[in-house]
Amino acid sequence: MSTMLHQRPAASAGTPNGGVPARRAVFRWAIRLFRQEWRQQLLVLGMLAVAVAATIWGAGVATNTPPPPTATYGTANAMIALPGSDPHLSADIAAIQQKYGPIDLIEDQVVASGTTQNIELRAQDPAGRYGAPLLALDSGRYPSGPGQAALTSQVASLYGLKTGDTWHENGRAWLVTGIVSNPTDLLDEFALVAPGQVSSPDQATILLDQPASASQDGGPGGPGSPAGPRDPGQSVFPGLPASASVSLAAQTGGAQLSPATIVLVIAVLGLVFIGLVSVAGFTVIAQRRLRALGMISALGATERNVRLVMMANGAVVGVTAAVIGAVAGFGAWFAYVPGLQSATGHRINPLNLPWWAIVVGILLAVVTSVLAARRPARVAARIPAVAALSGRPAEPKGLHRSALPGMLLIGGGIVCLLFSGGWGGNSGSDSLFLLVGLVATIVGIFLFAPLCVTLLSVAAGARVPVSVRIALRDLVRYRARSGAALAATTFAVFLAMLICIIASVRLSGTLNALDYSGPNLTSSQLVVYTSEHGPDAGDSAALTQSQLNTLRHQVDSFAASVHAKSILPLETTGATLQQQGRQNNNFSGTLYVADPALLARYGINNVDPRADVLTMRPGLAGEPDMQLLYGDLGPQGNPSVLANPKIDTVSGLPSGTSAPNTVITMHAITALHLRVHVQGWLIDTPRPLTASQISAARQLANAAGVSMESKSGELALGQISDGATALGLIIALGVLAMTVGLVRGETARDLRTLTATGAAATTRRTITAATAGALALLGTVLGTAGAAIAGLAWAHSSLSDTFGGVPRLDYLLILVGLPAISVIGGWLLAGREPAAIARQPLE
């Protein structure tokens, strides 16, 4: 030993800490230790890597989800629409161009496509002054003369065409010159022709710039009002025809936060929580290295050198996690771009990323890791060398140092949630109260968690088996890591429960039964309507009885080809529901007829003969001031009103937004003398419809001049709640597995002693199972209680709406399933006898 000490380089008088050579040696040692013990730091590595990956992916999604600035207006900032019925259309266009300067003209003629979304024959200059961003050439070339057209991919697929083919439309033949798209709206289905090739447009759209003297305040196109009334438009463009409508590009407020900033704020909050949990992981590493740290202290290392070992390890972990997370994040983003384009309906540049936010997020991950390692480093550096060489953990701090601030933060978070405005809150202060309340509640639960571990141990009396008491004692003994694990488990459960609550309110209709949300149909359902405009077309008088019979025969043939279980006629009367005197009081849906065939199809037998409306929408029957409107419902009509119709809730009706979830009874039809007409047919198949079957239905509707509808991509409540529950369980079980392994690894010497004294495998299994079960039980109770309390505080004025449709099965699965899975997993994975009872590990 003395020889080794004499061979060490002498530090200069100006470098009492060993100088650069000492720091370099300590840093190399920290890297070697990380390479040897990286498995023990998987929890910290994984959480930091996921945080970095989520920041990159989230920044990309948040930045590219909103439509691009060129959507709708191109590079112009104003749009004037003239109807095709204008008798002086050409003269009005020329007058506008002469008075207000350069324009870009787009002429559209509606063409029936056989779906609820018509296609358009569009005459537009691809090199126009303002509209160029609204066109993109995917293949081929743009049309340049008469008889030429370029189709979007949807239109080409609909008619089975490709470049070079001939498209026959309304008696005209068009040579397909290429495939085009509207990059700002990929759902825009149109056929592009050269300017001047639309002889009778239904609408002429003029893109232009506002006059320099036009006011930017008020008028159409202001924030929240993309197209205002005509009079304000006349103030910007005076002298327009009476039939013209004006819209101005919305002005961006300077106080708005960018999506990337919001994602970065969320990432920072997540990294704060990860940093708190990472403290436990680095505490374990410090304990495992305690003898080694004591040895270098005995050899002359200063407290600063000892701290540097742990902080260097934190830096290595942070850099490694940042690299892994960056690779995973960019990979996930580039893989998701096609799906995001399909979901958002506009083209996305994968490199359009907020690079500043991504760089800051990556750097924050490294800083988080270093700061998380700093606290255990300080504690380890202050342990005397003799105590460190003994390997005993430092005494845990008093509970009051974390429990009291935790209770204060939880109380403050609840107060902030009380003032956040609930479901109706939409102001900036409401959002700030909500954010602060959630953050304070989460951090408070983290600080309060160690006290819960101690209370559970105290509650275990003498009647509890010895093996269980040993497990609880070890949780208290190592509560620095068990408390952090409990907080992480609680957070996972808390987040899953909040997602379930929010999804249940939005998708079950309990918050606003009139504005019902969710999937339109199931994957095995399809509706063929009797009009090209879908369910909102009103009376199907456009079809004669002969045409209706022919269409029904075609629908029957299609249903037979897909082996349909049933074909249900959907009948309507044109009546609808409305709520008087309240905002957002329009009924979203079609009021179908509850004829005997429909009731029999869904097994509905007992119906109140006095009921006017039947519905499965939760809360609709209890809405006040409801009105049943019938008769002339046109824009200028004067409909008849039945005040306070009797609405009964019938759970047997289907839940799809386009399915007959709300129906008018035969009693109301007879009493009000309403006329019934067929709106379409609902086809139910025994298996999900394939893409080719849906395409065949679309071709049928297109040939008949009507439309069809199949399942959209919107998720159902069960899918969202089940996904949130599964995610919460996976995160919680992962944290529990890592923590139980660390705690039991630290108590390996005690297990050897128990084995030497004759303890069976059952005892060892019980200790591990009790450790995992106790943390899981506390985490589920705290997380569920925290979510319930936060929900109560936030939505205290509408508790029935908030908790009326919560999926109880998901709550039960977490409350019972998480502890049960943890106990079973701990029991099955433990119990193996140590390989050598007398052998002690060497540092």
CSV table of N, CA and C in Angstrom, one decimal, residues 24-25 52 73 99 174 186 202 218 258 266 325 360 435 505 523 554 567 581 594 638 679 750 827 831:
chain,number,residue,atom,x,y,z
A,24,ARG,N,-9.2,13.1,-14.7
A,24,ARG,CA,-9.2,12.2,-15.8
A,24,ARG,C,-9.3,10.7,-15.3
A,25,ALA,N,-8.5,10.4,-14.3
A,25,ALA,CA,-8.6,9.0,-13.8
A,25,ALA,C,-9.9,8.6,-13.2
A,52,VAL,N,-36.4,11.5,-24.3
A,52,VAL,CA,-35.8,12.1,-25.5
A,52,VAL,C,-36.6,11.7,-26.8
A,73,TYR,N,-55.7,29.6,-48.6
A,73,TYR,CA,-55.4,30.9,-49.3
A,73,TYR,C,-54.2,30.9,-50.1
A,99,LYS,N,-59.8,46.5,-60.3
A,99,LYS,CA,-59.9,47.4,-59.1
A,99,LYS,C,-58.9,47.0,-58.0
A,174,TRP,N,-61.6,13.1,-71.5
A,174,TRP,CA,-60.4,13.8,-71.0
A,174,TRP,C,-59.2,12.9,-71.0
A,186,LEU,N,-55.0,16.7,-48.5
A,186,LEU,CA,-54.9,15.5,-49.3
A,186,LEU,C,-56.2,14.8,-49.5
A,202,ASP,N,-69.7,26.0,-60.8
A,202,ASP,CA,-70.6,26.2,-59.7
A,202,ASP,C,-70.1,27.3,-58.8
A,218,GLY,N,-61.0,43.0,-36.8
A,218,GLY,CA,-62.4,42.8,-37.0
A,218,GLY,C,-62.6,42.3,-38.4
A,258,SER,N,-46.1,28.5,-29.5
A,258,SER,CA,-46.0,27.5,-30.6
A,258,SER,C,-46.1,26.1,-30.1
A,266,ILE,N,-43.9,20.3,-21.8
A,266,ILE,CA,-44.3,19.0,-21.3
A,266,ILE,C,-43.1,18.1,-21.1
A,325,GLY,N,-32.1,7.6,-27.3
A,325,GLY,CA,-33.4,8.3,-27.5
A,325,GLY,C,-33.5,9.0,-28.8
A,360,VAL,N,-32.5,21.4,-27.3
A,360,VAL,CA,-32.7,21.7,-25.9
A,360,VAL,C,-33.2,20.5,-25.1
A,435,LEU,N,-52.4,23.4,-15.4
A,435,LEU,CA,-51.1,22.9,-15.5
A,435,LEU,C,-50.4,22.9,-14.2
A,505,VAL,N,-65.7,10.9,-20.8
A,505,VAL,CA,-66.5,12.1,-20.9
A,505,VAL,C,-66.7,12.5,-22.4
A,523,SER,N,-66.5,-2.0,-37.9
A,523,SER,CA,-65.8,-2.4,-39.1
A,523,SER,C,-66.6,-3.4,-40.0
A,554,GLN,N,-80.0,-3.6,-56.0
A,554,GLN,CA,-78.5,-3.6,-56.1
A,554,GLN,C,-77.9,-3.8,-54.7
A,567,ILE,N,-80.1,-6.6,-43.5
A,567,ILE,CA,-80.1,-5.3,-44.2
A,567,ILE,C,-81.3,-4.5,-43.6
A,581,GLY,N,-82.2,28.0,-26.1
A,581,GLY,CA,-81.6,28.9,-25.2
A,581,GLY,C,-80.2,28.6,-24.7
A,594,ALA,N,-88.1,4.6,-35.5
A,594,ALA,CA,-88.1,3.4,-34.7
A,594,ALA,C,-89.2,2.5,-35.2
A,638,ASN,N,-90.1,27.7,-41.7
A,638,ASN,CA,-90.7,28.0,-40.4
A,638,ASN,C,-91.1,26.7,-39.8
A,679,GLN,N,-84.0,6.6,-46.1
A,679,GLN,CA,-82.8,7.4,-46.2
A,679,GLN,C,-81.6,6.6,-46.7
A,750,ASP,N,-28.8,-10.8,3.4
A,750,ASP,CA,-29.8,-11.3,4.3
A,750,ASP,C,-30.5,-12.6,3.9
A,827,TRP,N,-43.6,-14.0,-7.0
A,827,TRP,CA,-43.6,-15.4,-6.4
A,827,TRP,C,-42.9,-16.3,-7.4
A,831,GLY,N,-37.1,-17.3,-5.3
A,831,GLY,CA,-37.1,-18.6,-4.7
A,831,GLY,C,-35.9,-19.5,-5.0
